[in-house]
PDB file of C-alpha atoms and ligand atoms in Angstrom:
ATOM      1  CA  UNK A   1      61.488 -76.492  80.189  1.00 60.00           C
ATOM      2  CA  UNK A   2      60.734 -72.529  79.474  1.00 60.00           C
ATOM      3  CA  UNK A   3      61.106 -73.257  75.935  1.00 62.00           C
ATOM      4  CA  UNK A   4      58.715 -76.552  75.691  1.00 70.00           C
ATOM      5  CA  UNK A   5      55.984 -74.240  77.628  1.00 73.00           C
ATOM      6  CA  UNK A   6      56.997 -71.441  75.412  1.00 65.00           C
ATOM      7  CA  UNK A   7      56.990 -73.390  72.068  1.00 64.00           C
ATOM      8  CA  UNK A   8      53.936 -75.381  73.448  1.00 69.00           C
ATOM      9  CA  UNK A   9      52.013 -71.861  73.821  1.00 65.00           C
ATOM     10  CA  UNK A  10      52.940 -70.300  70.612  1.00 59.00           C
ATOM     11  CA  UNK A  11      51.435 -73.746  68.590  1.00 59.00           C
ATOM     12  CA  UNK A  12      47.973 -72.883  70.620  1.00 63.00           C
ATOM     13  CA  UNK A  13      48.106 -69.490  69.763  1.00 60.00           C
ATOM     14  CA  UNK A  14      48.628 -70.186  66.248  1.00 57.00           C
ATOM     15  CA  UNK A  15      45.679 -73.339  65.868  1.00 59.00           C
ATOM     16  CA  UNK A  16      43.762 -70.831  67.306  1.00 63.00           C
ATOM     17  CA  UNK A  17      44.976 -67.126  65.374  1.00 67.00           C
ATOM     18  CA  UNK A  18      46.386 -68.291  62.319  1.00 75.00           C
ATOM     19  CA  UNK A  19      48.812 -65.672  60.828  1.00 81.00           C
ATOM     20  CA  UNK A  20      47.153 -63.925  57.742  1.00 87.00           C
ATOM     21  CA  UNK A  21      48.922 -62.326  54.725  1.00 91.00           C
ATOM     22  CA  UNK A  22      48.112 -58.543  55.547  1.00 90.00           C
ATOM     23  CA  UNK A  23      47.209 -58.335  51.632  1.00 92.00           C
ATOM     24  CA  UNK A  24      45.121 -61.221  50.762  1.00 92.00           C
ATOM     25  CA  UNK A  25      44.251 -62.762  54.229  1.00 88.00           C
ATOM     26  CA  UNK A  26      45.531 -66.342  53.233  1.00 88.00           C
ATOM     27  CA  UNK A  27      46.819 -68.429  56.208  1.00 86.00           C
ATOM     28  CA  UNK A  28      50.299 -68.171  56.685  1.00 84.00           C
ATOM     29  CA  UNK A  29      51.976 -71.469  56.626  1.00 76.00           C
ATOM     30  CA  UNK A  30      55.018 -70.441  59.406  1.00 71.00           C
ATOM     31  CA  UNK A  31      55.382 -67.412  60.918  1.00 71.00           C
ATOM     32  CA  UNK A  32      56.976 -64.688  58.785  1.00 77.00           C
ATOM     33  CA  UNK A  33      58.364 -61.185  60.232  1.00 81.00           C
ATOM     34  CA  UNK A  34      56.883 -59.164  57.267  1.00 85.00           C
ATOM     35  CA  UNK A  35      53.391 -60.767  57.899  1.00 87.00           C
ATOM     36  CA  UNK A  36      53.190 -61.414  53.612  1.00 91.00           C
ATOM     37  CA  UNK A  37      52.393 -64.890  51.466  1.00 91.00           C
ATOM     38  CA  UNK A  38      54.714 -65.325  48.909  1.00 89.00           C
ATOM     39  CA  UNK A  39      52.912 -64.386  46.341  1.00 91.00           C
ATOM     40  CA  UNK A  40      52.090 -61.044  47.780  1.00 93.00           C
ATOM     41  CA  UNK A  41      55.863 -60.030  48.892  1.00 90.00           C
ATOM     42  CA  UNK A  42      56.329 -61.236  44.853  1.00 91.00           C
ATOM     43  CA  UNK A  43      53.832 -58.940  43.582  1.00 92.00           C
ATOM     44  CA  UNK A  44      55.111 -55.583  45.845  1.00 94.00           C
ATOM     45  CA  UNK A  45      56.358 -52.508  43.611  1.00 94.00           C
ATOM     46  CA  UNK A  46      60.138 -52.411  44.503  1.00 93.00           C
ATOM     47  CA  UNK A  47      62.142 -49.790  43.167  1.00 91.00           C
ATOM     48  CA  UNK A  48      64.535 -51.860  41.207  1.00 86.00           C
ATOM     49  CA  UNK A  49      66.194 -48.888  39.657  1.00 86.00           C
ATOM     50  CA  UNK A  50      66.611 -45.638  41.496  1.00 91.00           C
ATOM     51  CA  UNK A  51      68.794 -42.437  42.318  1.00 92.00           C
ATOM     52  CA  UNK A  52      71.030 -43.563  45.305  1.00 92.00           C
ATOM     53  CA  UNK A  53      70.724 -39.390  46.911  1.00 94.00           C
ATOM     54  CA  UNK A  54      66.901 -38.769  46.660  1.00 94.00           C
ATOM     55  CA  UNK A  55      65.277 -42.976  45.385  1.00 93.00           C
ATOM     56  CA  UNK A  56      63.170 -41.401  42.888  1.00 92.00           C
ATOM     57  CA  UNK A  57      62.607 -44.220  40.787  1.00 88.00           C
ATOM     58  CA  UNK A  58      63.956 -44.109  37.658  1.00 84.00           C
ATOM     59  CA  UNK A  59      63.430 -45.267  33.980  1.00 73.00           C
ATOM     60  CA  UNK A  60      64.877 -48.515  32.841  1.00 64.00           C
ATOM     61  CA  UNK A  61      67.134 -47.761  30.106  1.00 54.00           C
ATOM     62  CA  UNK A  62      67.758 -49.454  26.941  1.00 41.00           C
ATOM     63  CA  UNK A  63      71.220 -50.088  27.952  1.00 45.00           C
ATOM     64  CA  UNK A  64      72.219 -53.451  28.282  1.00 41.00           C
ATOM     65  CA  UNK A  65      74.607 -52.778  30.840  1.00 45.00           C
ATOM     66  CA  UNK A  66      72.128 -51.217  32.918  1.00 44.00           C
ATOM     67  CA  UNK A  67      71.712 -54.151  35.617  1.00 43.00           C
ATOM     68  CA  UNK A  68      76.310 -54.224  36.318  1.00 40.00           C
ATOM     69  CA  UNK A  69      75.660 -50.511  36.367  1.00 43.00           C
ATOM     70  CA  UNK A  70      73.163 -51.391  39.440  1.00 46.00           C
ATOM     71  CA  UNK A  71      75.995 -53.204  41.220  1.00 44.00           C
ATOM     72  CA  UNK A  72      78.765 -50.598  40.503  1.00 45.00           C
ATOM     73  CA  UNK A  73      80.312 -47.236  42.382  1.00 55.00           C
ATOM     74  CA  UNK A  74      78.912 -45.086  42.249  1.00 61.00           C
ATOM     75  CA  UNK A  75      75.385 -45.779  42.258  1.00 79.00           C
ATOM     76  CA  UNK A  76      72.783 -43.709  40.077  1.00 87.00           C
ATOM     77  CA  UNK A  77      72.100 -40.309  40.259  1.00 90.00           C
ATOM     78  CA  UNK A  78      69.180 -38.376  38.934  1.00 89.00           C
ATOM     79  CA  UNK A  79      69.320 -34.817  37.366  1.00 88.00           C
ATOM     80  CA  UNK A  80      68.651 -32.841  40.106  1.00 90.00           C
ATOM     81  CA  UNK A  81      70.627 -34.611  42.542  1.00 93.00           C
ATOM     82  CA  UNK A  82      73.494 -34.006  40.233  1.00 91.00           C
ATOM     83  CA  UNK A  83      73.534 -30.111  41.205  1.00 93.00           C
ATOM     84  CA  UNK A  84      71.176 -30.251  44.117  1.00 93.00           C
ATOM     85  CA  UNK A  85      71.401 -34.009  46.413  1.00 94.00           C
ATOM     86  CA  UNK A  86      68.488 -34.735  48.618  1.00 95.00           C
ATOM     87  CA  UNK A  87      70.439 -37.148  50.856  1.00 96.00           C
ATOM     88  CA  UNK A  88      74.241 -37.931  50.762  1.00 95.00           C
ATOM     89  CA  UNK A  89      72.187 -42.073  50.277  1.00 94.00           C
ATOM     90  CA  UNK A  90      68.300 -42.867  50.627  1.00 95.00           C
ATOM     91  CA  UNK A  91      67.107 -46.393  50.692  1.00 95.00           C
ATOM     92  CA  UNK A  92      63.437 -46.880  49.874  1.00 96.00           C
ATOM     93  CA  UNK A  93      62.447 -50.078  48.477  1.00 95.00           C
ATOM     94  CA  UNK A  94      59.176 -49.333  47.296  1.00 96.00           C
ATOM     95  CA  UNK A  95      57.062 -47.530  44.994  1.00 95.00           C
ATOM     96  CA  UNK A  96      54.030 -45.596  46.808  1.00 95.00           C
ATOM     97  CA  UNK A  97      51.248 -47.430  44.522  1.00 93.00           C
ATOM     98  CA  UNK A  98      49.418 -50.683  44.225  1.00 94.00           C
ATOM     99  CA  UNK A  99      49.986 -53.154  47.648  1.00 94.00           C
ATOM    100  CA  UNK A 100      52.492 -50.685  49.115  1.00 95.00           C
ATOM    101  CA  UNK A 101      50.122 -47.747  48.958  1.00 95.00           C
ATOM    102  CA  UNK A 102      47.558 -49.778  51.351  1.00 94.00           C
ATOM    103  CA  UNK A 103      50.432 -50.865  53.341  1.00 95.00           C
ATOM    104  CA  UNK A 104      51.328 -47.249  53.689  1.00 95.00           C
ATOM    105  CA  UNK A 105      47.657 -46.238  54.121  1.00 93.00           C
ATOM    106  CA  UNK A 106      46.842 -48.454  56.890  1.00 91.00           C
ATOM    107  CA  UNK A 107      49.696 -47.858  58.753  1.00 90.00           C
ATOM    108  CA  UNK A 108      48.726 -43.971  58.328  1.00 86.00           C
ATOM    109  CA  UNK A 109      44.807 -44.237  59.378  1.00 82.00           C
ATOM    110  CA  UNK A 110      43.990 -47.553  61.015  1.00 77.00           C
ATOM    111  CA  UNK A 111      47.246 -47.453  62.855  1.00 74.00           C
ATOM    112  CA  UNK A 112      48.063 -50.939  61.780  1.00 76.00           C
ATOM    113  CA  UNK A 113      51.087 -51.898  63.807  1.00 84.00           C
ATOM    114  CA  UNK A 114      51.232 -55.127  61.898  1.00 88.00           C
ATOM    115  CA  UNK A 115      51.525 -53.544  58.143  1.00 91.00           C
ATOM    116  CA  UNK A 116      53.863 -50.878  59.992  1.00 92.00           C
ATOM    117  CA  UNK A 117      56.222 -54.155  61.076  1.00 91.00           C
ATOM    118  CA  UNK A 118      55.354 -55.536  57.642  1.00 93.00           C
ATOM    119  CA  UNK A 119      57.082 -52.186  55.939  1.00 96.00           C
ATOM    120  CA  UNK A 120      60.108 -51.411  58.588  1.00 96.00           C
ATOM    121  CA  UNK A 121      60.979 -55.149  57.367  1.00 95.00           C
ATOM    122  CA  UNK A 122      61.255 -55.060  53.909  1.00 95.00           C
ATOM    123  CA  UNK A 123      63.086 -51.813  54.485  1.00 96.00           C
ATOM    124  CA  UNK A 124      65.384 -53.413  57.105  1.00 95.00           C
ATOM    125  CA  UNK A 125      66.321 -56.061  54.314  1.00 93.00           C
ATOM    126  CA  UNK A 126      67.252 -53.601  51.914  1.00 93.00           C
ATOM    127  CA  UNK A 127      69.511 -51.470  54.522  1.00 94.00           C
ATOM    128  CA  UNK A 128      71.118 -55.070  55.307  1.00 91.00           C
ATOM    129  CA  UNK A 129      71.980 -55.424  51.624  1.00 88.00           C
ATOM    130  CA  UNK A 130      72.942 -52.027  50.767  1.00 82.00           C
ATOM    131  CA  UNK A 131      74.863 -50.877  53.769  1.00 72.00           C
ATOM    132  CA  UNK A 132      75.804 -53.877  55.728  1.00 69.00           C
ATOM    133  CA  UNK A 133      79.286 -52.252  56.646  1.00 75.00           C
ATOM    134  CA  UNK A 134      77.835 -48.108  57.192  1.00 80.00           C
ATOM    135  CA  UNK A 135      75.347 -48.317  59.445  1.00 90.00           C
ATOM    136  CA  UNK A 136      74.464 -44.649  61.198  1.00 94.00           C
ATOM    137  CA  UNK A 137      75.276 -43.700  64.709  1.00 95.00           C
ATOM    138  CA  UNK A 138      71.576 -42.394  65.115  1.00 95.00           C
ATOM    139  CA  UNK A 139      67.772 -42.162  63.658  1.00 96.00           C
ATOM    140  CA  UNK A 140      65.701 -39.553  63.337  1.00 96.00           C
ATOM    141  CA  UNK A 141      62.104 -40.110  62.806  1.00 96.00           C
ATOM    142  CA  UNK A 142      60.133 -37.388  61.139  1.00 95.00           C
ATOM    143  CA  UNK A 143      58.292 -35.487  63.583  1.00 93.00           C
ATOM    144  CA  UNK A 144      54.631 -34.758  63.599  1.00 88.00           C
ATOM    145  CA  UNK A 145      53.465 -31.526  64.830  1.00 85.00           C
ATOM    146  CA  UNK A 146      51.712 -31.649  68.517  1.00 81.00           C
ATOM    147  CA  UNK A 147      48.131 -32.118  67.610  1.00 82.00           C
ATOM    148  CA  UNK A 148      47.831 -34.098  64.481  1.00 81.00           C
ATOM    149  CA  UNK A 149      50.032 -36.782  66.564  1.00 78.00           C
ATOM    150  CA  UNK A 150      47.636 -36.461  69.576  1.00 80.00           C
ATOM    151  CA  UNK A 151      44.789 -37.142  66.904  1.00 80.00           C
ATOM    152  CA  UNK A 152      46.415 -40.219  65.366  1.00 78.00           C
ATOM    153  CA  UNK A 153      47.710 -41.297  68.321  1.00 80.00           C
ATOM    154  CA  UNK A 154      50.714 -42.043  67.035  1.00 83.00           C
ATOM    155  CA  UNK A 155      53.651 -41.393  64.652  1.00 91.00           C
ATOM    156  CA  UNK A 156      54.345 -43.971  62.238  1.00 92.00           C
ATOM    157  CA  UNK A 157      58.014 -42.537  61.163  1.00 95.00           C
ATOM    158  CA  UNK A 158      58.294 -43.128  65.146  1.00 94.00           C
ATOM    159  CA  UNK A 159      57.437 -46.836  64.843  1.00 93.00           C
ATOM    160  CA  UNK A 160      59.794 -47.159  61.809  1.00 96.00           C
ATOM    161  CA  UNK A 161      62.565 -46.397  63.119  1.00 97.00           C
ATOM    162  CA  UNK A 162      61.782 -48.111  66.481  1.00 95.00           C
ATOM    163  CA  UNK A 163      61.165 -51.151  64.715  1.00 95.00           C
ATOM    164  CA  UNK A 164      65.207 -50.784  62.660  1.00 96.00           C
ATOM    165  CA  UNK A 165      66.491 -49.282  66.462  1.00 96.00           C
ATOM    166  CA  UNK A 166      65.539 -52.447  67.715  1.00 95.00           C
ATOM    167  CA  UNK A 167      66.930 -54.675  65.152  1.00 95.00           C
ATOM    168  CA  UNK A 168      70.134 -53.124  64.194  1.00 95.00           C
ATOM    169  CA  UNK A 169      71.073 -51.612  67.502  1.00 95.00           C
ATOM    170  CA  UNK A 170      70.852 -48.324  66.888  1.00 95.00           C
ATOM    171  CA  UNK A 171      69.992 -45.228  68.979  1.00 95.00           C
ATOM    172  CA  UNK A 172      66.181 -43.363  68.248  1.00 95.00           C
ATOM    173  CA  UNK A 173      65.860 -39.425  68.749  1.00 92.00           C
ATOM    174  CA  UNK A 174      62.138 -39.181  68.243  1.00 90.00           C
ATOM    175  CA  UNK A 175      62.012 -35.781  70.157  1.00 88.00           C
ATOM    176  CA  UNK A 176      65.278 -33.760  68.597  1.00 88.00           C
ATOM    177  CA  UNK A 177      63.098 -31.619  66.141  1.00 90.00           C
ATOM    178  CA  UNK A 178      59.688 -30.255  66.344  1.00 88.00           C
ATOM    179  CA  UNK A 179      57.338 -29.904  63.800  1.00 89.00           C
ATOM    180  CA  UNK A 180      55.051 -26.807  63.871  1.00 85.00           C
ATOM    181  CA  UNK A 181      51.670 -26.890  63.291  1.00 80.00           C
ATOM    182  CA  UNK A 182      50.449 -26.664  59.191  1.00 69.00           C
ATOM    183  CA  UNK A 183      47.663 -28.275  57.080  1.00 61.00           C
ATOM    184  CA  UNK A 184      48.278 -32.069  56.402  1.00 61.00           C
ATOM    185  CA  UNK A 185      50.787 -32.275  53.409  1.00 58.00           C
ATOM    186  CA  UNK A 186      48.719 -34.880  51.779  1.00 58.00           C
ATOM    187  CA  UNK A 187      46.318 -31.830  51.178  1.00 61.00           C
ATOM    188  CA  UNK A 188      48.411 -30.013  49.571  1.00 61.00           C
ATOM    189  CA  UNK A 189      50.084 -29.346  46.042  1.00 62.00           C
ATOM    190  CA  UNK A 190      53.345 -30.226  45.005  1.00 59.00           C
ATOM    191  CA  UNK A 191      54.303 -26.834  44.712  1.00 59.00           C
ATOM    192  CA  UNK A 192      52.520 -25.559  48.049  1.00 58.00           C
ATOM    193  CA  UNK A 193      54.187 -28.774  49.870  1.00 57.00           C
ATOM    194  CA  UNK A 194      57.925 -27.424  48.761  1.00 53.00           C
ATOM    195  CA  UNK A 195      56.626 -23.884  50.176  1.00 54.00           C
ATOM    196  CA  UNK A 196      55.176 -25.544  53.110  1.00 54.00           C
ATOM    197  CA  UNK A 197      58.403 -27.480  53.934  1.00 48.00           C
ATOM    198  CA  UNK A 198      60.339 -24.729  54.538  1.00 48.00           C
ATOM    199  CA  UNK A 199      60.473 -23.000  58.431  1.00 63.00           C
ATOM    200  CA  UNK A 200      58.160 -26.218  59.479  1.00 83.00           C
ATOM    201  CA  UNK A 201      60.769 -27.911  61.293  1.00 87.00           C
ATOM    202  CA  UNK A 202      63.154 -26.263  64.739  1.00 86.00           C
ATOM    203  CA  UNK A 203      65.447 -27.526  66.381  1.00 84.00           C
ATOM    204  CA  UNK A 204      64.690 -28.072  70.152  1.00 79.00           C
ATOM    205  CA  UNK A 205      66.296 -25.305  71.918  1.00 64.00           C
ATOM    206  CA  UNK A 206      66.858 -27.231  74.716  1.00 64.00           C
ATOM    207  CA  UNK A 207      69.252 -29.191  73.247  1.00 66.00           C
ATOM    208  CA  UNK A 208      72.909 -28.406  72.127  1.00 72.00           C
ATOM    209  CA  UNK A 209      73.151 -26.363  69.225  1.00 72.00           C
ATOM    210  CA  UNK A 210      76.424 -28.319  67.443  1.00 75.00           C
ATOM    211  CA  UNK A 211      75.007 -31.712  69.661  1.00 80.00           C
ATOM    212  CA  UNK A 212      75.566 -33.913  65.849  1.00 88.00           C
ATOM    213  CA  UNK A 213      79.005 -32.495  65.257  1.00 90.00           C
ATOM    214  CA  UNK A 214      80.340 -35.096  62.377  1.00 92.00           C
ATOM    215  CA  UNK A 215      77.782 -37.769  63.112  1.00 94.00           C
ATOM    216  CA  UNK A 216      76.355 -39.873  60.494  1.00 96.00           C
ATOM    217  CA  UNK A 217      72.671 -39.698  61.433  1.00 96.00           C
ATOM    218  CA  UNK A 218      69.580 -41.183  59.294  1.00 97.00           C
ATOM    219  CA  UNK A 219      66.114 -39.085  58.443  1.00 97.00           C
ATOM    220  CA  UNK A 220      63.316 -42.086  58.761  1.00 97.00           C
ATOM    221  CA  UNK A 221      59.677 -41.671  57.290  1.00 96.00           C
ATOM    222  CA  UNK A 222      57.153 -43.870  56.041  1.00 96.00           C
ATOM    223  CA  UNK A 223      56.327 -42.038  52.718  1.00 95.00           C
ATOM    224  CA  UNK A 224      58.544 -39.552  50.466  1.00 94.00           C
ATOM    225  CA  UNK A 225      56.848 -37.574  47.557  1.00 91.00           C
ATOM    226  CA  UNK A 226      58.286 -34.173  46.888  1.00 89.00           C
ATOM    227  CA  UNK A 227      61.418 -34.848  49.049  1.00 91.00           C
ATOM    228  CA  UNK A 228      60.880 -31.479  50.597  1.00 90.00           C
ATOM    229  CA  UNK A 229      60.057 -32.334  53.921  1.00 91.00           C
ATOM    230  CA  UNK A 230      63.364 -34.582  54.179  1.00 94.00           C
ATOM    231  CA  UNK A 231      64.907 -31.668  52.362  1.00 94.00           C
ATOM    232  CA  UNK A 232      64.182 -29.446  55.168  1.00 92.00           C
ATOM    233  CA  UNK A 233      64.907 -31.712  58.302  1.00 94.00           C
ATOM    234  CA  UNK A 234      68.724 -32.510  56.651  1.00 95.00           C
ATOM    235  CA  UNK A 235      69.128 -29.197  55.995  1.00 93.00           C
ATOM    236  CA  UNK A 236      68.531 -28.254  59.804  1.00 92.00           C
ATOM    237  CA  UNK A 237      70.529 -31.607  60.787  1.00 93.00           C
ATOM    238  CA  UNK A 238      73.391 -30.281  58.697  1.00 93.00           C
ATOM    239  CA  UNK A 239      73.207 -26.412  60.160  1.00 90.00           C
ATOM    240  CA  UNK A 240      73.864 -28.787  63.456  1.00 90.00           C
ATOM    241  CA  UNK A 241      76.724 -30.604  62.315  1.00 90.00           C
ATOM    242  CA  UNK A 242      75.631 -33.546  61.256  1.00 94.00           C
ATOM    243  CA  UNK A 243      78.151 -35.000  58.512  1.00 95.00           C
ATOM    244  CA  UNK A 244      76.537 -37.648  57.078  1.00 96.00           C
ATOM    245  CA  UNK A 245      72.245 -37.663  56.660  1.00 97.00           C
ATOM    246  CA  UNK A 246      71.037 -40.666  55.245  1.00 96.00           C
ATOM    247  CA  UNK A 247      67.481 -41.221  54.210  1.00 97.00           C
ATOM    248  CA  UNK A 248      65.620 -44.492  55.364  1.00 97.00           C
ATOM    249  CA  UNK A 249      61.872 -44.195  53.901  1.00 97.00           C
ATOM    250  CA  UNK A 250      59.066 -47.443  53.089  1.00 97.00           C
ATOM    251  CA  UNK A 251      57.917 -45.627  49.631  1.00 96.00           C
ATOM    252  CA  UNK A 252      58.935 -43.097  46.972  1.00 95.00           C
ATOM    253  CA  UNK A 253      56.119 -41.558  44.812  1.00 91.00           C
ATOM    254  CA  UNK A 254      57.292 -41.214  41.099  1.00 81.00           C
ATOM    255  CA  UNK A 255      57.457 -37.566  39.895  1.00 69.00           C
ATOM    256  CA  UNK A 256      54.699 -39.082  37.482  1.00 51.00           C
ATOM    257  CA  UNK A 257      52.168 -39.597  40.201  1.00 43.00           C
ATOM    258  CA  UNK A 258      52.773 -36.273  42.152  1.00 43.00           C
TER     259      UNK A 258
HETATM  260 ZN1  LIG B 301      49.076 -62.726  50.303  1.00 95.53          ZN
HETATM  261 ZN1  LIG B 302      67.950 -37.793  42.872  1.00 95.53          ZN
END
């Protein structure tokens, strides 16, 4: 009987609020979790090919073994991360340009809940398929410093990893770091965003200093570019024994568009 009045409800709502493809406002012909038409979730910029410690995407080679190379152990690894990994794995399934940029920008500035669901599902799927069998025993959302969070009125790394809490189970430690206060990184060079990075995060003194001895914990965020923000969070997660950090993020800027 609760689910006739339940099911009877949702067909009003819908005659009545038709879901609409966050991209290109068509109606939505059934409900969908990641609010997209077909043609849209077609048309994202995935990262088909990227390093496994730090996602930057990378080049698609002329080797024609390239896509059983995808599938293999290990998975890629970039230059850098060669001498210096990021993350010991970071899943981001998209490139930060095009449709995922205005995903990522109205989650940011219109707090859109819906595009922020939208994005914590596509990255969901991609943790699903990657890691189905090494899931972490705790997230970590990047923190925002006191007052740019009071002036947003929210933290969208927070509703990330809320969103993948919720659906895989998992544990959320939104308040384990703080983040002091420093001009918005989007403001800022590449070069003065490394700088920045560094001494930005502390650990909550409050809290146990060794309280992640030999977890496997996860850093989540909505948008990587330099990687030195994560850089600096593992870094501190480590120094508190974390063994394992894990990067979940929605999009990767190339090197190219830095
Ligand atoms: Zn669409
Ligand atoms: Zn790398």
């Amino acid at each position: 009987m609760k689910n006739s009045i339940n099911r009877a409800l949702n067909w009003l709502w819908e005659q009545h609020f038709p879901m609409l493809c966050l991209l290109c406002e068509q109606v939505l012909a059934s409900t969908s979790p990641d609010h997209l038409c077909q043609y849209c979730r077609l048309a994202l910029p995935f990262s088909v090919r990227a390093c496994s410690r730090c996602a930057i995407p990378l080049l698609p080679g002329a080797d024609p073994t390239d896509e059983i190379r995808l599938c293999q152990e290990p998975p890629l690894i970039c230059g850098q991360c060669l001498t210096k990994p990021l993350a010991d794995r970071a899943i981001v399934p998209l490139i930060h340009r095009g449709s995922a940029a205005h995903l990522i920008h109205r989650l940011k500035f219109n707090q859109g809940e819906p595009e922020g669901r939208a994005l914590a599902h596509i990255l969901l799927t991609h943790i699903r398929l990657e890691c189905p069998n090494r899931l972490p025993e705790l997230l970590i959302p990047v923190p925002m410093a006191y007052w740019p969070a009071v002036k947003r009125g929210f933290n969208q790394s927070r509703l990330l990893a809320q969103y993948l809490g919720r659906e895989l189970d998992l544990p959320v430690a939104p308040t384990l770091l703080k983040r002091l206060p420093g001009p918005a990184q989007r403001l800022l060079s590449r070069t003065e965003r490394s700088r920045m990075a560094s001494g930005n995060f502390r650990w909550r003194s409050e809290l146990k200093k060794n309280a992640l001895r030999g977890k496997h914990v996860v850093v989540v965020d909505d948008v990587m570019t330099t990687g030195a923000t994560v850089r600096q969070i593992i870094k501190l997660l480590r120094l508190h024994g974390a063994q394992r950090v894990d990067v979940w993020c929605a999009t990767r800027t190339p090197s190219l568009y830095q």
